[in-house]
Tab-separated table of C-alpha atoms in Angstrom:
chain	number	residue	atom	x	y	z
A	252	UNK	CA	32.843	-31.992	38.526
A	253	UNK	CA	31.008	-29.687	40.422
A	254	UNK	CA	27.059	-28.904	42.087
A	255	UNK	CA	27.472	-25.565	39.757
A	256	UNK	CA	27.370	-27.303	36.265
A	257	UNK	CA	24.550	-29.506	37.317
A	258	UNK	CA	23.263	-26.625	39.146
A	259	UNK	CA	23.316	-24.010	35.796
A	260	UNK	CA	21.801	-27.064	33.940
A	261	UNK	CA	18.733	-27.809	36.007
A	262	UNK	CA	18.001	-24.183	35.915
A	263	UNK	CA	18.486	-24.443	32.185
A	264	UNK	CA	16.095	-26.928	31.763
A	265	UNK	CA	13.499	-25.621	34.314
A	266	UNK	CA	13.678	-23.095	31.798
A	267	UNK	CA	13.247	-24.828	28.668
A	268	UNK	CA	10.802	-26.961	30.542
A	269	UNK	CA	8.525	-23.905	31.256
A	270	UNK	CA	8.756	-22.514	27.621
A	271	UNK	CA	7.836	-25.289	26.134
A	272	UNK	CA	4.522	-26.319	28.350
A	273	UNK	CA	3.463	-22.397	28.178
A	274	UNK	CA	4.095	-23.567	23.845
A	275	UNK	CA	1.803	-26.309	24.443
A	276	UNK	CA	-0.690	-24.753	26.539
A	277	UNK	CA	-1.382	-22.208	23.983
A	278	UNK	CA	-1.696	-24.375	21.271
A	279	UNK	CA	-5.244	-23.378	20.621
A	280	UNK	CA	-4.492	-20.227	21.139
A	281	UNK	CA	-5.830	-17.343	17.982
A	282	UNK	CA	-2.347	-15.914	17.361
A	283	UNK	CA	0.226	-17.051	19.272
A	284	UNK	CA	3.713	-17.347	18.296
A	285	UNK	CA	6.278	-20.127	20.086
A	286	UNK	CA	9.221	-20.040	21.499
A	287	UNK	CA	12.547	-21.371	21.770
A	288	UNK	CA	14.827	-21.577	24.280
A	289	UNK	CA	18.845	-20.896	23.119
A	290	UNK	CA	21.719	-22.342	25.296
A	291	UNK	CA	25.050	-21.038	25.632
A	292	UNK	CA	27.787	-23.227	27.845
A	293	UNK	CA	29.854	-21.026	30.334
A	294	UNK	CA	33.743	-21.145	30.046
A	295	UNK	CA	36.255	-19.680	33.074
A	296	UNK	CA	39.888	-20.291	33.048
A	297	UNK	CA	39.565	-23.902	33.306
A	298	UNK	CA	38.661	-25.624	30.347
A	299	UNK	CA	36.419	-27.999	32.109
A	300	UNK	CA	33.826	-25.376	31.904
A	301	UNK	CA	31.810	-23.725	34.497
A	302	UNK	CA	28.208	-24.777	32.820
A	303	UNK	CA	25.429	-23.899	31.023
A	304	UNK	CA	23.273	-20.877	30.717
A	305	UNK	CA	19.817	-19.487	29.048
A	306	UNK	CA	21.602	-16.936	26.792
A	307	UNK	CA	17.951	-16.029	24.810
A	308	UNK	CA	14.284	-17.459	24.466
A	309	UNK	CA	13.520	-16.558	20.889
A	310	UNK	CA	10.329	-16.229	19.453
A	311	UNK	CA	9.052	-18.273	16.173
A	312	UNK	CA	7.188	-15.514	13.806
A	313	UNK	CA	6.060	-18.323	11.274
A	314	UNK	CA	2.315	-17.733	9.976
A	315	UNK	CA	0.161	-20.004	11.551
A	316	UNK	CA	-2.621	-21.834	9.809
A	317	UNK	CA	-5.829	-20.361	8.940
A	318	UNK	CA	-9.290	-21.339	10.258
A	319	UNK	CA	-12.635	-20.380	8.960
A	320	UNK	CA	-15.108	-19.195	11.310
A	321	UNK	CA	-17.605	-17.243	8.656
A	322	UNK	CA	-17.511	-14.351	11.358
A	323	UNK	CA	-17.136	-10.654	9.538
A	324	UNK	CA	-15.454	-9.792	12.366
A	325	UNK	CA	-12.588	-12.594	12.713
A	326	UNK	CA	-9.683	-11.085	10.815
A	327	UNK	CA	-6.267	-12.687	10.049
A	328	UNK	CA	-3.613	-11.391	8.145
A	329	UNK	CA	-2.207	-13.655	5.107
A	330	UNK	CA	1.202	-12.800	4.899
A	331	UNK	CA	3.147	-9.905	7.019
A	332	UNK	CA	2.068	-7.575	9.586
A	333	UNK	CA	0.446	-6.666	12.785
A	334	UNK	CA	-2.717	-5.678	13.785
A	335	UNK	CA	-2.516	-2.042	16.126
A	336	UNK	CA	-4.519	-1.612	19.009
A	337	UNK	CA	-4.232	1.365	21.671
A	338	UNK	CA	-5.054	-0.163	25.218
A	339	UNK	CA	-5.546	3.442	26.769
A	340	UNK	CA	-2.688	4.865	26.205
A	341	UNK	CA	-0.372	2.158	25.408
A	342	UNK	CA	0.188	1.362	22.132
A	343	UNK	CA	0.322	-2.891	21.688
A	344	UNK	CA	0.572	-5.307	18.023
A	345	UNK	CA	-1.462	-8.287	17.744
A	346	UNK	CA	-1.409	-10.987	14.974
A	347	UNK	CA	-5.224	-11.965	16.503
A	348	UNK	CA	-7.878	-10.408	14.727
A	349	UNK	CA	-10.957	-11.866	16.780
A	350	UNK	CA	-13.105	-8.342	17.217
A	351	UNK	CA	-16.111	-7.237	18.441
A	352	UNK	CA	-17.910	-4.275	18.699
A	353	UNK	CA	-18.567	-1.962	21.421
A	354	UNK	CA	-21.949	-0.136	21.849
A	355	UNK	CA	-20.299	3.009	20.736
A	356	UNK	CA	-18.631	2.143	17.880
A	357	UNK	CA	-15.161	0.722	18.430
A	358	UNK	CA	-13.856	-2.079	17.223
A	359	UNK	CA	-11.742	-4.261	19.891
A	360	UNK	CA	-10.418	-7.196	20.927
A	361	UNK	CA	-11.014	-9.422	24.006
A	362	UNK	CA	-9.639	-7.434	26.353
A	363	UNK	CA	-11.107	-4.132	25.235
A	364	UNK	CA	-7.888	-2.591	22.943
A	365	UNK	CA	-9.558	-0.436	20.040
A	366	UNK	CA	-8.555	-1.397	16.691
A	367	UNK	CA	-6.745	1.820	14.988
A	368	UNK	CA	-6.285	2.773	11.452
A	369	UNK	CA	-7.422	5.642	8.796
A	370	UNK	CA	-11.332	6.744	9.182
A	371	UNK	CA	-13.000	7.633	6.256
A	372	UNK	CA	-11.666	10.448	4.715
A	373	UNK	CA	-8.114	10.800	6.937
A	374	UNK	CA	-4.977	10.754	5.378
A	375	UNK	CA	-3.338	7.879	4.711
A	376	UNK	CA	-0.086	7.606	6.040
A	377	UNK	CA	-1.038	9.940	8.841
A	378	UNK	CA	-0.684	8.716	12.719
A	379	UNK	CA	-3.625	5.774	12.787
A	380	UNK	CA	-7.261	6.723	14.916
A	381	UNK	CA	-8.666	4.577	17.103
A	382	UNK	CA	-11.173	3.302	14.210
A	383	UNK	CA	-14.799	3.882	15.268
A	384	UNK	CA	-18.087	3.089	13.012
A	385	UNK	CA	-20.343	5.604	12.965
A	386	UNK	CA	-23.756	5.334	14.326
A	387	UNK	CA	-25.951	7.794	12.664
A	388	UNK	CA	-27.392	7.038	9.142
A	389	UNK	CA	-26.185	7.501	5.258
A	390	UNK	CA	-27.888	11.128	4.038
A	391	UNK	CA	-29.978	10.977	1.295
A	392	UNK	CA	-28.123	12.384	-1.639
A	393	UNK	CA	-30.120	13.994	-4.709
A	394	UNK	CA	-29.659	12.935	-7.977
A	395	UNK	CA	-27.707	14.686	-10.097
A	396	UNK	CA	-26.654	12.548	-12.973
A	397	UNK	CA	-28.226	10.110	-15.095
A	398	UNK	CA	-26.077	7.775	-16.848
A	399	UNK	CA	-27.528	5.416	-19.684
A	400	UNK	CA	-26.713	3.781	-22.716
A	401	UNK	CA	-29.981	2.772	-25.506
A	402	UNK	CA	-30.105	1.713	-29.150
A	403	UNK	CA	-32.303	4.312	-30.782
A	404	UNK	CA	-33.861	3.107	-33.749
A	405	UNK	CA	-32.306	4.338	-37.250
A	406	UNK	CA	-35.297	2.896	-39.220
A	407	UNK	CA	-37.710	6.190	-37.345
A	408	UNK	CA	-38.974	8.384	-39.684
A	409	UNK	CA	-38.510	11.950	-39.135
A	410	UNK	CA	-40.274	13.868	-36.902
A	411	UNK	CA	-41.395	17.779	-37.943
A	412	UNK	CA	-41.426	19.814	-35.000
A	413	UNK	CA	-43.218	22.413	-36.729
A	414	UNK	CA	-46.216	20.529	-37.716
A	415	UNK	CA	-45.329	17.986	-34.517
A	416	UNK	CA	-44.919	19.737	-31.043
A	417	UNK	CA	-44.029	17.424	-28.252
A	418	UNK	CA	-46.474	16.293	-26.359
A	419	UNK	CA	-45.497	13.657	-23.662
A	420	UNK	CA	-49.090	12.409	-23.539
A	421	UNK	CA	-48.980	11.709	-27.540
A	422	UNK	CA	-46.523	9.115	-28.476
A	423	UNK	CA	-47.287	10.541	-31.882
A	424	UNK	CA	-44.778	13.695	-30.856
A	425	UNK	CA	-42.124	10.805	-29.947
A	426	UNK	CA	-40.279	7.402	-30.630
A	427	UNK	CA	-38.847	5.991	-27.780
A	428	UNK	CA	-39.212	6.360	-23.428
A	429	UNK	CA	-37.753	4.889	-20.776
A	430	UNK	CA	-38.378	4.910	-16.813
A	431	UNK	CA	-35.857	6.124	-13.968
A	432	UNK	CA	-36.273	6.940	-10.400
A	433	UNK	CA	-34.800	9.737	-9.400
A	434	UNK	CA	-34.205	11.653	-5.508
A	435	UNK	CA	-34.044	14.618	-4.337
A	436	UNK	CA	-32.144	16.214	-1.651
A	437	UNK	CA	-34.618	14.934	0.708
A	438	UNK	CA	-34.216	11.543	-0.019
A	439	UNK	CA	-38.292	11.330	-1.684
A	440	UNK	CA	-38.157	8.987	-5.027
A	441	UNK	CA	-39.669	9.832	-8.052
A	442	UNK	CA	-40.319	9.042	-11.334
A	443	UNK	CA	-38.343	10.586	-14.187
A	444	UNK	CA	-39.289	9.631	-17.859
A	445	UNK	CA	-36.517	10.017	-20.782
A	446	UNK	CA	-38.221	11.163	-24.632
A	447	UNK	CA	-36.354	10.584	-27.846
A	448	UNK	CA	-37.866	12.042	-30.918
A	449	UNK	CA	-36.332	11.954	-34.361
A	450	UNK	CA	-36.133	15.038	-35.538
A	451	UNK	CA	-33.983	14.744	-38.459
A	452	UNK	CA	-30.959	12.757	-40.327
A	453	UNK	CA	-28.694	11.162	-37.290
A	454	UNK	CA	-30.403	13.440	-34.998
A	455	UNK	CA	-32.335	13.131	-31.944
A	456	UNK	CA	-33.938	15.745	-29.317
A	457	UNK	CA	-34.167	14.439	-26.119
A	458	UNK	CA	-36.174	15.594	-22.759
A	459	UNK	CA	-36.721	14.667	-19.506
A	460	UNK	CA	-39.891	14.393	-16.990
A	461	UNK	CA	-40.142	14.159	-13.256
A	462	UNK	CA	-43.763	13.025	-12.114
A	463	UNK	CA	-45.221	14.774	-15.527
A	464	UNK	CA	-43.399	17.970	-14.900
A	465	UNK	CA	-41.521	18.518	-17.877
A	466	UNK	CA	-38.039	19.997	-17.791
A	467	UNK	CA	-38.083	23.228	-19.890
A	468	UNK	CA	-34.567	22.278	-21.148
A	469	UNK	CA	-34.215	20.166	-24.480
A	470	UNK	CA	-31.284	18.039	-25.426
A	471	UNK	CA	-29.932	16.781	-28.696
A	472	UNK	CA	-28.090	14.028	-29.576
A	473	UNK	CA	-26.224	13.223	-33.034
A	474	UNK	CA	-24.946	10.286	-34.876
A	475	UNK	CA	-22.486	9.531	-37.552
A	476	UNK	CA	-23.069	7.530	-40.590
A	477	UNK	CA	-22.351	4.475	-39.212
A	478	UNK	CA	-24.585	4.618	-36.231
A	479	UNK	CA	-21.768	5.848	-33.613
A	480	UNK	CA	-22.275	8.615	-31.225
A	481	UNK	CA	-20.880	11.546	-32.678
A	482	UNK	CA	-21.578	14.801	-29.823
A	483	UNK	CA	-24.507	15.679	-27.620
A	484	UNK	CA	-25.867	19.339	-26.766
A	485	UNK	CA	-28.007	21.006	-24.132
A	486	UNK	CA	-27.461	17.468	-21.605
A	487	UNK	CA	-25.864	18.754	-18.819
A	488	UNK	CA	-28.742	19.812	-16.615
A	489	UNK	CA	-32.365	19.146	-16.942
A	490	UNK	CA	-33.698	21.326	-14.033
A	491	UNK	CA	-36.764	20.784	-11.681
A	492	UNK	CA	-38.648	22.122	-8.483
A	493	UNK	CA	-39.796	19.883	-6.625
A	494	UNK	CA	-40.696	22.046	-3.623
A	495	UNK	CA	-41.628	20.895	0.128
A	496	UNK	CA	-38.082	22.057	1.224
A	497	UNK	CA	-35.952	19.892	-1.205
A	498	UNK	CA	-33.797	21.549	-3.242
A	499	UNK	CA	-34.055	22.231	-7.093
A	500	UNK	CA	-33.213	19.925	-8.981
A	501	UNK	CA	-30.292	19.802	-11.777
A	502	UNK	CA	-29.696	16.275	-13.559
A	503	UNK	CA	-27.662	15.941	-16.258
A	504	UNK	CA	-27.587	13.162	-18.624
A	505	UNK	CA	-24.677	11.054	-20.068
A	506	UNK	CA	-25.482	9.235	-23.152
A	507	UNK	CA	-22.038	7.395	-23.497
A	508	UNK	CA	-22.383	3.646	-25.562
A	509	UNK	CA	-25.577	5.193	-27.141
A	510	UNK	CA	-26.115	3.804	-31.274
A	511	UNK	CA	-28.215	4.444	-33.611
A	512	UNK	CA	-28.297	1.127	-35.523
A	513	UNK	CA	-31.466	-0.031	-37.501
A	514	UNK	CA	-32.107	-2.569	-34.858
A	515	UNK	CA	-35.281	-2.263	-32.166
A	516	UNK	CA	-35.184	0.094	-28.879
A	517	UNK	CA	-33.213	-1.587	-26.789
A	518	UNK	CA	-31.976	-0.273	-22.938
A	519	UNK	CA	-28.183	-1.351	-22.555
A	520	UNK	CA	-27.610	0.624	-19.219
A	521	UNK	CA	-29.024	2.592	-17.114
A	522	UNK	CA	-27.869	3.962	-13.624
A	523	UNK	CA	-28.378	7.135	-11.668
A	524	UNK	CA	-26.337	8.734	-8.353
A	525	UNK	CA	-28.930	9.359	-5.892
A	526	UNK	CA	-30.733	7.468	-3.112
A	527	UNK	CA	-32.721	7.525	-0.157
A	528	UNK	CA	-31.242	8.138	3.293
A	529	UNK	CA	-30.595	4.136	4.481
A	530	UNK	CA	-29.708	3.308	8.528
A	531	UNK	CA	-26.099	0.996	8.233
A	532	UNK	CA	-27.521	-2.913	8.480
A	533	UNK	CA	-24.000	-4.609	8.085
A	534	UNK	CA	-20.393	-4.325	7.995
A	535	UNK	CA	-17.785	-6.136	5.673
A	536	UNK	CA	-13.634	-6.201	5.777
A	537	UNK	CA	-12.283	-6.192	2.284
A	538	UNK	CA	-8.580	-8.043	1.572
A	539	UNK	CA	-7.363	-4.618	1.800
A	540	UNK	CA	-8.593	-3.474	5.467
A	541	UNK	CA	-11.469	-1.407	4.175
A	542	UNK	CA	-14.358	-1.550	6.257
A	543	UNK	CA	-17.606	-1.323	4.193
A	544	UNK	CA	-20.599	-0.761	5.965
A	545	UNK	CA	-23.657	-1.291	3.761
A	546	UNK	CA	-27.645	0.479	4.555
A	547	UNK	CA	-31.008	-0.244	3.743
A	548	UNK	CA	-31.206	2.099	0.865
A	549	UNK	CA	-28.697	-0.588	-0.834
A	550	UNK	CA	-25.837	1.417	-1.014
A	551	UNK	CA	-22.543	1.047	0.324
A	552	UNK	CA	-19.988	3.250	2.154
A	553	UNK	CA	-16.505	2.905	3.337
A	554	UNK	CA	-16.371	4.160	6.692
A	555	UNK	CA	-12.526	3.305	7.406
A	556	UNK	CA	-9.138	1.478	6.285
A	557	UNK	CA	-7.091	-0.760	9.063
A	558	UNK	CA	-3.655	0.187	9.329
A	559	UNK	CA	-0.399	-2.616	9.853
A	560	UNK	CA	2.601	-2.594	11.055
A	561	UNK	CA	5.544	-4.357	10.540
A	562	UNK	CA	9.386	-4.486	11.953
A	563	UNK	CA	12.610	-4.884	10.825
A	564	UNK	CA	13.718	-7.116	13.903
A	565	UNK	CA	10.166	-8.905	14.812
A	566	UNK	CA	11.935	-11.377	17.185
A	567	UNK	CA	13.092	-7.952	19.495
A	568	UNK	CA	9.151	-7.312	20.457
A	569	UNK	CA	8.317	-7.594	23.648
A	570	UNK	CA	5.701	-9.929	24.498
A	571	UNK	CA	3.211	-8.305	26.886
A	572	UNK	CA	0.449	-11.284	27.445
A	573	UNK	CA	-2.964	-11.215	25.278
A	574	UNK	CA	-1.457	-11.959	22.734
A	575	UNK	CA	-0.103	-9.051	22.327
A	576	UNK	CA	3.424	-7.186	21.419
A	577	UNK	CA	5.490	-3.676	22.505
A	578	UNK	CA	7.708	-2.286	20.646
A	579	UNK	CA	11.493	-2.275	21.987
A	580	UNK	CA	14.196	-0.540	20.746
A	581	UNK	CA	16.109	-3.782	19.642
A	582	UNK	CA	12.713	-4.179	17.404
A	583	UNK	CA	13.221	-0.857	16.084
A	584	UNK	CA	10.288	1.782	15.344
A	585	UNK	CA	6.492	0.300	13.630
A	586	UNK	CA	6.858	0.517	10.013
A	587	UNK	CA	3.012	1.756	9.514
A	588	UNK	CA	1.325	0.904	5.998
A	589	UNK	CA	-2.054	-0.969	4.699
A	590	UNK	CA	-2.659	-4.392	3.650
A	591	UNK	CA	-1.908	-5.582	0.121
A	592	UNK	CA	0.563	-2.810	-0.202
A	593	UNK	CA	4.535	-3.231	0.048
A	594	UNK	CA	5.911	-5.313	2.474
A	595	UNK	CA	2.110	-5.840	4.103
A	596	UNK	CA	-0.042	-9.324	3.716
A	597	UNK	CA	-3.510	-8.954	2.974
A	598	UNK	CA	-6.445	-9.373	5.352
A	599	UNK	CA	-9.090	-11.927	5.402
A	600	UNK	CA	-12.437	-11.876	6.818
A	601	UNK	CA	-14.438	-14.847	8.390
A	602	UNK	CA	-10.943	-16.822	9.217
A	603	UNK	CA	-8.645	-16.550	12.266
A	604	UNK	CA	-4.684	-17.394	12.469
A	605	UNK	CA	-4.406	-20.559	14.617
A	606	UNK	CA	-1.481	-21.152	16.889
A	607	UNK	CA	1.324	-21.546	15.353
A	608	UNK	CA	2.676	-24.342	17.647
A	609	UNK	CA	3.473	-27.954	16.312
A	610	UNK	CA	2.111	-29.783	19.296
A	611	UNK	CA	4.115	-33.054	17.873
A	612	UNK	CA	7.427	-31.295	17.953
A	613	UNK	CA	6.666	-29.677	21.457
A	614	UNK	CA	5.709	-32.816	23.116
A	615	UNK	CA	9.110	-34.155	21.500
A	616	UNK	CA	10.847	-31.219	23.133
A	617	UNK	CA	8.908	-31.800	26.654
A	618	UNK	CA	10.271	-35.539	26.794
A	619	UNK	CA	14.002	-34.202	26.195
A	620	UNK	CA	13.445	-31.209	28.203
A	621	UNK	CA	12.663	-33.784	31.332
A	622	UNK	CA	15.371	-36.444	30.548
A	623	UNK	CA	17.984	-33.411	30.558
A	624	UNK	CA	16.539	-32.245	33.804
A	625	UNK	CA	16.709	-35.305	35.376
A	626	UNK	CA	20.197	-35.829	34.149
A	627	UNK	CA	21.332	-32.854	35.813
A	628	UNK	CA	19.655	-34.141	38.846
A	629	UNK	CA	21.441	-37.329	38.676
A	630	UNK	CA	24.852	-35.181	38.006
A	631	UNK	CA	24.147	-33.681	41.528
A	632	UNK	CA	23.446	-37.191	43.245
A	633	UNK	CA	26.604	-38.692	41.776
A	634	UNK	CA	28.362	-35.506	43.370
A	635	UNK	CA	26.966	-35.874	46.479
A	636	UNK	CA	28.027	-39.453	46.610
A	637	UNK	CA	31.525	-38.147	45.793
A	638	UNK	CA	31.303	-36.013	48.373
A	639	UNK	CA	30.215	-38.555	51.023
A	640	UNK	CA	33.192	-40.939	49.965
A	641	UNK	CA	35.770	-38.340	50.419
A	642	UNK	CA	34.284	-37.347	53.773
A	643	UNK	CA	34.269	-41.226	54.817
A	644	UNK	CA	38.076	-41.505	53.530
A	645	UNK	CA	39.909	-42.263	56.686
């Protein structure tokens, strides 16, 4: 026996001692990943051995449970992956998805990283942006189609133009009208009325109003035998002024679904493309990484997709403190890609990844870590009493 075995084990289990209290002080901590400490014994040319040493502290990459915290923007990641975040110019990975958002626009963590990944209309699968929500409003966008689905009544009787000119203020010239707001290019609503007039066997003319201006154009609509849509004419753009610097106005009108059964009137669907400008009220992350930010004029927007990444050799990272990771050659390059695709978990909102440390186990591991320190101890005292009764041989 000699002080260097007991020597190589106390630093051994200093070691193991101070992995597993930094495991146990972050057991609350959004994120983190344990660690283990492997031993390897050290042999010369005696077989008695020369020791022990710390040949690698390995890190545990299990998911950690998930917490709910009903905040949009708590993120974890179900499954496989890393969040990216540049801290200036250094690139770092993080499995904690607790983000704010700065005054300008970025999204970042606690200690100020931005979040990167595809802005709205980047390529995917290009280098990741730092992603950044943009301040300034959703533009008002004109209507240009009108999509809507109606019974029209097969029982009408036939309407003769000739004797019968429309009239939108005589529902004489008419059998059926309906109500849609429409925009133009300034954002201003108004309100556009739809006319269907019987004009003869399975066929209907159609027209279009916009705040009792009447669209010159006339459409037509025709039905087979059995009620089913058969092919539509002159629908494709109903055209209006509607002057104070907007824009004219085309709006064409699909008709898909329409019937003409001998049943009432009846609306089935009715939608149209154009809104209002709106001011962004809220954001929301989808289980995909797209980040939808929603406006007052009710309509919604994606404004950006978070990117992953993943390695081949996660337990070669690089921890770097903040719960964050480097890259390292023996982790090999960032496989890049989006969530719910591949090799990638998904992402969910409101929830963040707890610790992933079983504070049981640990405090298991801290009671053997001790008794093995203070058995290397002891292996010193009993030397050193050794020692002292070889000096006091006489």
């Amino acid at each position: 026996m000699s002080f260097s075995q007991a020597l190589s084990g106390l630093r051994a289990a200093a070691t193991n001692l101070n992995v597993v209290g930094n495991n146990i002080a972050n057991a609350q901590t959004v994120g983190f990943k344990s660690s283990g400490v492997q031993f390897s014994d050290v042999y010369a040319n005696s077989q008695g051995g020369l020791g022990t040493r710390v040949s690698d502290i390995v890190q545990n990459f299990n998911e950690g449970n998930l917490e709910t915290t009903n905040r949009t923007m708590d993120l974890a990641i179900t499954g496989n992956g890393f969040f990216r975040f540049m801290a200036g110019d250094e690139v770092m990975y993080s499995r904690n998805g607790q983000l704010t958002m700065t005054n300008d626009g970025y999204m970042v963590n606690a200690q100020g990283a931005r979040l990167t990944g595809y802005p709205a209309g980047a390529a995917i699968g290009s280098q990741p942006q730092e992603l950044r929500i943009p301040s300034g409003g959703l533009q008002a966008q004109p209507t240009n189609e009108i999509a809507a689905s109606f019974n029209l009544d097969a029982r009408s009787g036939n309407i003769d133009r000739g004797a019968v000119p429309f009239d939108r203020n005589d529902p004489d010239s008419y059998h059926y009208a309906n109500t849609v707001s429409v925009y133009d290019s300034l954002g201003r609503q108004y309100s556009a009325l739809m006319y269907f007039s019987k004009v003869g066997d399975n066929q209907w003319e159609v027209r279009l109003s916009r705040n009792g201006d009447l669209a010159p154009e006339v459409g037509e609509i025709t039905f087979d035998s059995n009620g089913l849509l058969q092919g539509t004419n002159g629908l494709d753009g109903f055209t209006f002024a509607p002057g104070g610097g907007a824009n004219d106005m085309s709006v064409a009108f699909d008709v898909q679904g329409t019937t003409q059964f001998a049943n009432e009137f009846e609306l089935n669907n009715l939608q149209q493309d154009g809104y209002t400008s709106g001011t962004l009220v809220r954001v929301a992350i989808d289980d995909e990484g797209n980040i939808i930010g929603t406006y007052t004029n009710e309509q919604s927007q994606n404004l950006g997709t978070i990117a992953l990444a993943s390695f081949r050799n996660m337990e070669g990272l690089r921890a770097i403190g903040d719960n964050g990771w480097s890259e390292t050659a023996d982790s090999g390059a960032p496989i890049l890609g989006l969530a719910g695709q591949g090799q990638f978990g998904s992402i969910a909102s409101g929830v963040v990844e707890q610790s992933n440390v079983d504070l049981t186990q640990e405090l298991v591991a801290l009671i053997i870590a001790q008794r093995n320190y203070q058995a290397n101890a002891q292996s010193i005292k009993t030397q050193d009493e050794v020692l002292q009764a070889t000096v006091n041989l006489r």
